[in-house]
Short mmCIF file of C-alpha atoms and ligand atoms in Angstrom, two decimals:
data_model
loop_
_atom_site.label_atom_id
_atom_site.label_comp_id
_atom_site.label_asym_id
_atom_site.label_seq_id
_atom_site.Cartn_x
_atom_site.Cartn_y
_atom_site.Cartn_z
CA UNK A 25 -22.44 -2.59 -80.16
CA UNK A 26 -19.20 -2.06 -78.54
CA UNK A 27 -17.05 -4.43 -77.62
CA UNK A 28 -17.61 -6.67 -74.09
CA UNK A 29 -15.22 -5.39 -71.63
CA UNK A 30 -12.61 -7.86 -69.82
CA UNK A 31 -12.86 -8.88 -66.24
CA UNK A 32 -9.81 -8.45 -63.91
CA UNK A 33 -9.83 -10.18 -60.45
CA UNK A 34 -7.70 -9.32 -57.89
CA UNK A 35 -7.61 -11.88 -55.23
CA UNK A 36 -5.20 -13.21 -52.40
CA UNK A 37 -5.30 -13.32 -48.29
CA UNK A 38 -6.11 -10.44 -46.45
CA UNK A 39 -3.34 -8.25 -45.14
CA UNK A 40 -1.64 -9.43 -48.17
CA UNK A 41 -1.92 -5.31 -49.46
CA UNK A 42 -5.16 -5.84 -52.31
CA UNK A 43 -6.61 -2.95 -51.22
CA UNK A 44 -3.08 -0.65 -51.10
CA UNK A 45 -1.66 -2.09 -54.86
CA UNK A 46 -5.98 -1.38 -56.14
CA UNK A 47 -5.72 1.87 -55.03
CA UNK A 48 -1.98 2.22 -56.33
CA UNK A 49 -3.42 0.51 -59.46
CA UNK A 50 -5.99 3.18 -59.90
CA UNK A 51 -3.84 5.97 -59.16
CA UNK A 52 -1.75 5.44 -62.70
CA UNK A 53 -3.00 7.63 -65.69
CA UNK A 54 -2.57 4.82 -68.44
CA UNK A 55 -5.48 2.34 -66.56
CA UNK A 56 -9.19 2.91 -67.51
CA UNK A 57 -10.47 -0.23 -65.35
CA UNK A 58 -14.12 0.52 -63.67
CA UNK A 59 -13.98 -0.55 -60.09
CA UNK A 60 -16.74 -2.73 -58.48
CA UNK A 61 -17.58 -1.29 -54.93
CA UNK A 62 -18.48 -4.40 -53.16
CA UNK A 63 -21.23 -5.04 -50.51
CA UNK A 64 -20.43 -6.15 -47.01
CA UNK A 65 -22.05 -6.25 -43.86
CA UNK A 66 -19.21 -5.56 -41.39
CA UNK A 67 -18.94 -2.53 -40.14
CA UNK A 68 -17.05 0.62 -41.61
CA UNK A 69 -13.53 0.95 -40.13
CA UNK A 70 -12.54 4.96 -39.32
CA UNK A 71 -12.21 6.73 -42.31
CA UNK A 72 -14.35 4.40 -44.73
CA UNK A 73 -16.99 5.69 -47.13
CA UNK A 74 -20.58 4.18 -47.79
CA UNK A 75 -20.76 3.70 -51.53
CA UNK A 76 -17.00 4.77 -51.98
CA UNK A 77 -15.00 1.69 -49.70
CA UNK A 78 -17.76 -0.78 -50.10
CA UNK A 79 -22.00 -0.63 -50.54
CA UNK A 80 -22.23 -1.49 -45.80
CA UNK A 81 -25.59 -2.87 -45.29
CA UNK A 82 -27.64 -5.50 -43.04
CA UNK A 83 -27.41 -9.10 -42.88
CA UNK A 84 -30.69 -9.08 -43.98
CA UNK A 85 -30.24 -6.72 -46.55
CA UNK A 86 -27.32 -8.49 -48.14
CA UNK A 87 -29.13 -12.36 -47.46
CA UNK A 88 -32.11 -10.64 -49.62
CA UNK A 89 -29.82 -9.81 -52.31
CA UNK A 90 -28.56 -13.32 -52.86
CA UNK A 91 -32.14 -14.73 -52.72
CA UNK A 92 -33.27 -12.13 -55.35
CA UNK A 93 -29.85 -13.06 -57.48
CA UNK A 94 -28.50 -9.73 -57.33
CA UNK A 95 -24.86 -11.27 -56.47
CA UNK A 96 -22.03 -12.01 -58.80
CA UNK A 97 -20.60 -13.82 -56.43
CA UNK A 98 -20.24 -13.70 -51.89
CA UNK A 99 -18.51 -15.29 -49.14
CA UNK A 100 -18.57 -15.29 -45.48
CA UNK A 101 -15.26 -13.84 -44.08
CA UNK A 102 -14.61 -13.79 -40.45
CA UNK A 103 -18.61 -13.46 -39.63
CA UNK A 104 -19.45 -11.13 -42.21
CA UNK A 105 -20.55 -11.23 -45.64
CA UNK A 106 -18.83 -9.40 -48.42
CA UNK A 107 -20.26 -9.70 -52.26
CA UNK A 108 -20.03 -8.46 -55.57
CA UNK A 109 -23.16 -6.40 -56.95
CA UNK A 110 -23.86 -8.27 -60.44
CA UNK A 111 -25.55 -5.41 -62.17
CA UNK A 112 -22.90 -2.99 -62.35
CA UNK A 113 -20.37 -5.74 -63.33
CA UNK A 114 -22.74 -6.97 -66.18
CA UNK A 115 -23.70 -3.67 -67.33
CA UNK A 116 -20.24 -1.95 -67.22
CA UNK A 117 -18.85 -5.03 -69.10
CA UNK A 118 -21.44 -4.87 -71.72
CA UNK A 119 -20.40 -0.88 -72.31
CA UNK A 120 -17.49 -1.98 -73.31
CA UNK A 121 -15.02 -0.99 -69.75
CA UNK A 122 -13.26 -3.02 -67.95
CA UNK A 123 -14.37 -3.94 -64.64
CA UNK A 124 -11.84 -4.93 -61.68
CA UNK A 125 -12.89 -6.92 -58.74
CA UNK A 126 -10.94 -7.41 -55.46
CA UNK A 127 -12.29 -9.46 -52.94
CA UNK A 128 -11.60 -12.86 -51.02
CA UNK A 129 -10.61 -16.21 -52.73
CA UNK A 130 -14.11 -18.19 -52.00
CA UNK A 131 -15.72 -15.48 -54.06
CA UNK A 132 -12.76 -15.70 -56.73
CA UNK A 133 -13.82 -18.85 -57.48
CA UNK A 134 -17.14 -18.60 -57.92
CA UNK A 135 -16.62 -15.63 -60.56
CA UNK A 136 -14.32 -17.85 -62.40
CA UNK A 137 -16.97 -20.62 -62.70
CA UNK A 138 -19.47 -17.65 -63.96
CA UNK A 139 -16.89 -15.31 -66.04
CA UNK A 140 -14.20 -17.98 -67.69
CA UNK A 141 -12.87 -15.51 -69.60
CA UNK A 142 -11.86 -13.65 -66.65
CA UNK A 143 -8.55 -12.67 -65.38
CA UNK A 144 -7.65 -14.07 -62.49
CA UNK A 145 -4.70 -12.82 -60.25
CA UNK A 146 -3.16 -14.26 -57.04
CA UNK A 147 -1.49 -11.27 -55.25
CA UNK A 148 1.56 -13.34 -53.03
CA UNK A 149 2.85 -11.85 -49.63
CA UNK A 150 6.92 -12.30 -49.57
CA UNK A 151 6.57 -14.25 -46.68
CA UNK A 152 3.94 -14.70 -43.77
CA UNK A 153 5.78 -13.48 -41.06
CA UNK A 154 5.78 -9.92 -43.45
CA UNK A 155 2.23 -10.91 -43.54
CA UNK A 156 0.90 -11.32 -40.17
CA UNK A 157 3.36 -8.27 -39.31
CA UNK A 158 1.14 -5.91 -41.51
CA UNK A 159 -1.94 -7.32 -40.19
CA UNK A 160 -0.74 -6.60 -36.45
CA UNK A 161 0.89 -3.28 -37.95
CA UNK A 162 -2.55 -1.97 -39.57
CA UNK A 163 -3.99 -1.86 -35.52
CA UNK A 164 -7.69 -2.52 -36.80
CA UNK A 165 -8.67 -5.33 -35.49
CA UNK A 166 -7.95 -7.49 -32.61
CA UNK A 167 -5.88 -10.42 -31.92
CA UNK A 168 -8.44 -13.02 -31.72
CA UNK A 169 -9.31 -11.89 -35.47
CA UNK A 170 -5.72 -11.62 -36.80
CA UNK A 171 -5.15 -15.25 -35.62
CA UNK A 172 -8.25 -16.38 -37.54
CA UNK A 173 -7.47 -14.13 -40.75
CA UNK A 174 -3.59 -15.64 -40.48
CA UNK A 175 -5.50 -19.07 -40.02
CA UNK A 176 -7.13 -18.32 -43.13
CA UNK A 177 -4.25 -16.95 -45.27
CA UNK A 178 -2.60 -20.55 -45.42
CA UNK A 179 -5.57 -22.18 -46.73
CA UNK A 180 -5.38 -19.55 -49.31
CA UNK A 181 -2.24 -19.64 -50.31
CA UNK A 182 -2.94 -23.31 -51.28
CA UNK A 183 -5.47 -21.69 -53.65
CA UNK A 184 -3.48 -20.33 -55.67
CA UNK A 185 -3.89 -22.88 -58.19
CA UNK A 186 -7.23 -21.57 -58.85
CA UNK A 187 -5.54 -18.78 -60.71
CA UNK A 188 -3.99 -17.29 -64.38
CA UNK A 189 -1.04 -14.95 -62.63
CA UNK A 190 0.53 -14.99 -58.95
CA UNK A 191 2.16 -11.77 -58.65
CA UNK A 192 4.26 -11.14 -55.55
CA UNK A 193 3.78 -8.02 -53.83
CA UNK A 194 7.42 -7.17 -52.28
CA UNK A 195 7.10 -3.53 -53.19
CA UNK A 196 3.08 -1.99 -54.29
CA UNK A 197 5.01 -0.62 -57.18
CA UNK A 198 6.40 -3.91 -58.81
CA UNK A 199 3.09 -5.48 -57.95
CA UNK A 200 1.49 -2.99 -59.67
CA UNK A 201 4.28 -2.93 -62.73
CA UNK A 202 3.00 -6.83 -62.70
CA UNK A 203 -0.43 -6.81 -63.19
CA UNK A 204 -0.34 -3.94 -65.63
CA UNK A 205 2.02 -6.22 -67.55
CA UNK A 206 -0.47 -9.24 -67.34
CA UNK A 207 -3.53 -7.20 -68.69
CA UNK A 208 -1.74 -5.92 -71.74
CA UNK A 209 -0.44 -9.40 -72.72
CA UNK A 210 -3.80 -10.76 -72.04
CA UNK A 211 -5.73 -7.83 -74.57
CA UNK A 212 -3.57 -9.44 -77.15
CA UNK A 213 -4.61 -12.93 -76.98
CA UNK A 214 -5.27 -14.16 -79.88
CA UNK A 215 -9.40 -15.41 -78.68
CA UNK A 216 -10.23 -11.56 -77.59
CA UNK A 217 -9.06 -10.36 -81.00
CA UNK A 218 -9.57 -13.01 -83.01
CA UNK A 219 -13.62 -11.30 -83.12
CA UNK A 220 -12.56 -8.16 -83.83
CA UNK A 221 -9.93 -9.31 -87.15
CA UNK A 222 -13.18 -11.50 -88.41
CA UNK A 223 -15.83 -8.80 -88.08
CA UNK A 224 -13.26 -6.34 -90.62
CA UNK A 225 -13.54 -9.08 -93.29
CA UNK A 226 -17.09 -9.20 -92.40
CA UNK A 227 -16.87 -13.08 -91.02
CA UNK A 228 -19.17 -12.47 -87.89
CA UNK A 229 -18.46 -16.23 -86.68
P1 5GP B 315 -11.77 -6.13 -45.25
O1 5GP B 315 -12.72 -6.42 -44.14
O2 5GP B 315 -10.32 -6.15 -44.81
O3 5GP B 315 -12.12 -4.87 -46.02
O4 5GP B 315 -11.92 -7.31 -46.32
C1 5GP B 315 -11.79 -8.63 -45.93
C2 5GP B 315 -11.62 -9.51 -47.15
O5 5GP B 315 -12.80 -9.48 -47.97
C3 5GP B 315 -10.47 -9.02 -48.07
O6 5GP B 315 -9.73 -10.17 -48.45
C4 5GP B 315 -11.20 -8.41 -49.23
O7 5GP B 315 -10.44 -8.49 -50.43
C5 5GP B 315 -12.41 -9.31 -49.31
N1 5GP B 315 -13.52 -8.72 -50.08
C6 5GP B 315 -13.81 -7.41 -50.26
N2 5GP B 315 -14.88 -7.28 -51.06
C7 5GP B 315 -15.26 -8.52 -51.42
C8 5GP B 315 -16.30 -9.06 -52.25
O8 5GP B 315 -17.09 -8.34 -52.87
N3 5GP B 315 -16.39 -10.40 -52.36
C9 5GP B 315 -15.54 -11.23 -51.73
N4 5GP B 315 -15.71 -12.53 -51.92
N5 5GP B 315 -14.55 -10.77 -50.94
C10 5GP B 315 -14.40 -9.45 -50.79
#
């Protein structure tokens, strides 16, 4: 069997550039992480992909999925509900990938209560005015919801205890430098190859 795969979370407040230093993330040749597609129910801005951006569905739809248990974790963000598919995670873990997540801090914390072992990463705006500037600068959404996600982005920046790592993102590229960084320190801890060292001297405990 091969080895379990480690599980990388991305987190932060929205606007904070996730979604830009993911995509930078998963541009480089020397990372082999599987992404998660998530699940939402808000609708698909211009440009966005079903099964590509994120699984879009019903409110029903997603509100049967959690009853069945088919959620990792989910959270309610500004009316809509955005979740993690638990099958792919589990299964792409157990082939022996890596999986990265990036989603909301609610949902953050309920992974780390299920996946301990996790990574967990705080991505940190410079400063909120840089913040609420690239939420007004992105021109998706309206005032009434940048006030509410801005609202929101305090409370989680006082989340960031929840976390391993809080890497700033002044420039994608550093914040990408960063977590590459964190995940190659972390594959040498001793308890994820402490396993690997017993099973050659044939000590599988
Ligand atoms: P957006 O609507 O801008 O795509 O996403 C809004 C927020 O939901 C972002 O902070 C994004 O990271 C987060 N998000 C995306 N997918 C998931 C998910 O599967 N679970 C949770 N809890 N949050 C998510």
């Amino acid at each position: 069997m091969s080895k379990r795969g480690m599980l990388i979370v991305l987190s932060g407040p929205s606007g904070v550039g996730k979604g830009t230093v993911r995509k930078e993330l998963f541009k480089q040749n020397d990372v082999d992480f599987k992404y998660s597609i998530s699940m939402t129910t808000r609708e698909p801005r211009e440009g966005e992909v079903d099964g590509v951006d994120y699984f879009f569905v019903s409110k029903e739809q997603f509100e049967e999925n959690i009853k069945n248990g088919e959620m990792l974790e989910y959270a309610k963000y500004v009316d809509n509900y955005y979740g993690t598919p638990l099958k792919y995670v589990n299964e792409t873990l157990d082939s022996g990938h890596d999986v990265f997540l990036e989603i909301e801090v609610n949902g953050a914390i309920q992974v780390r209560a299920n996946c301990p072992d996790g990574i967990f990463v705080f991505l940190t705006p410079p400063d909120l005015i840089a913040l609420k500037n690239r939420l007004i600068g992105r021109g998706t959404d309206n005032m009434n919801i940048i006030n509410k996600r801005i609202e929101q982005a305090v409370n989680e920046i006082k989340m960031m205890r929840n976390y391993d790592y809080a890497v700033l993102n002044d420039q994608v590229e550093n914040a990408v430098d960063r977590i590459k960084n964190i995940v190659k320190t972390e594959r040498l801890k001793v308890n994820r190859v402490m396993p690997d060292y017993l099973s050659m001297l044939g000590d599988e405990n």
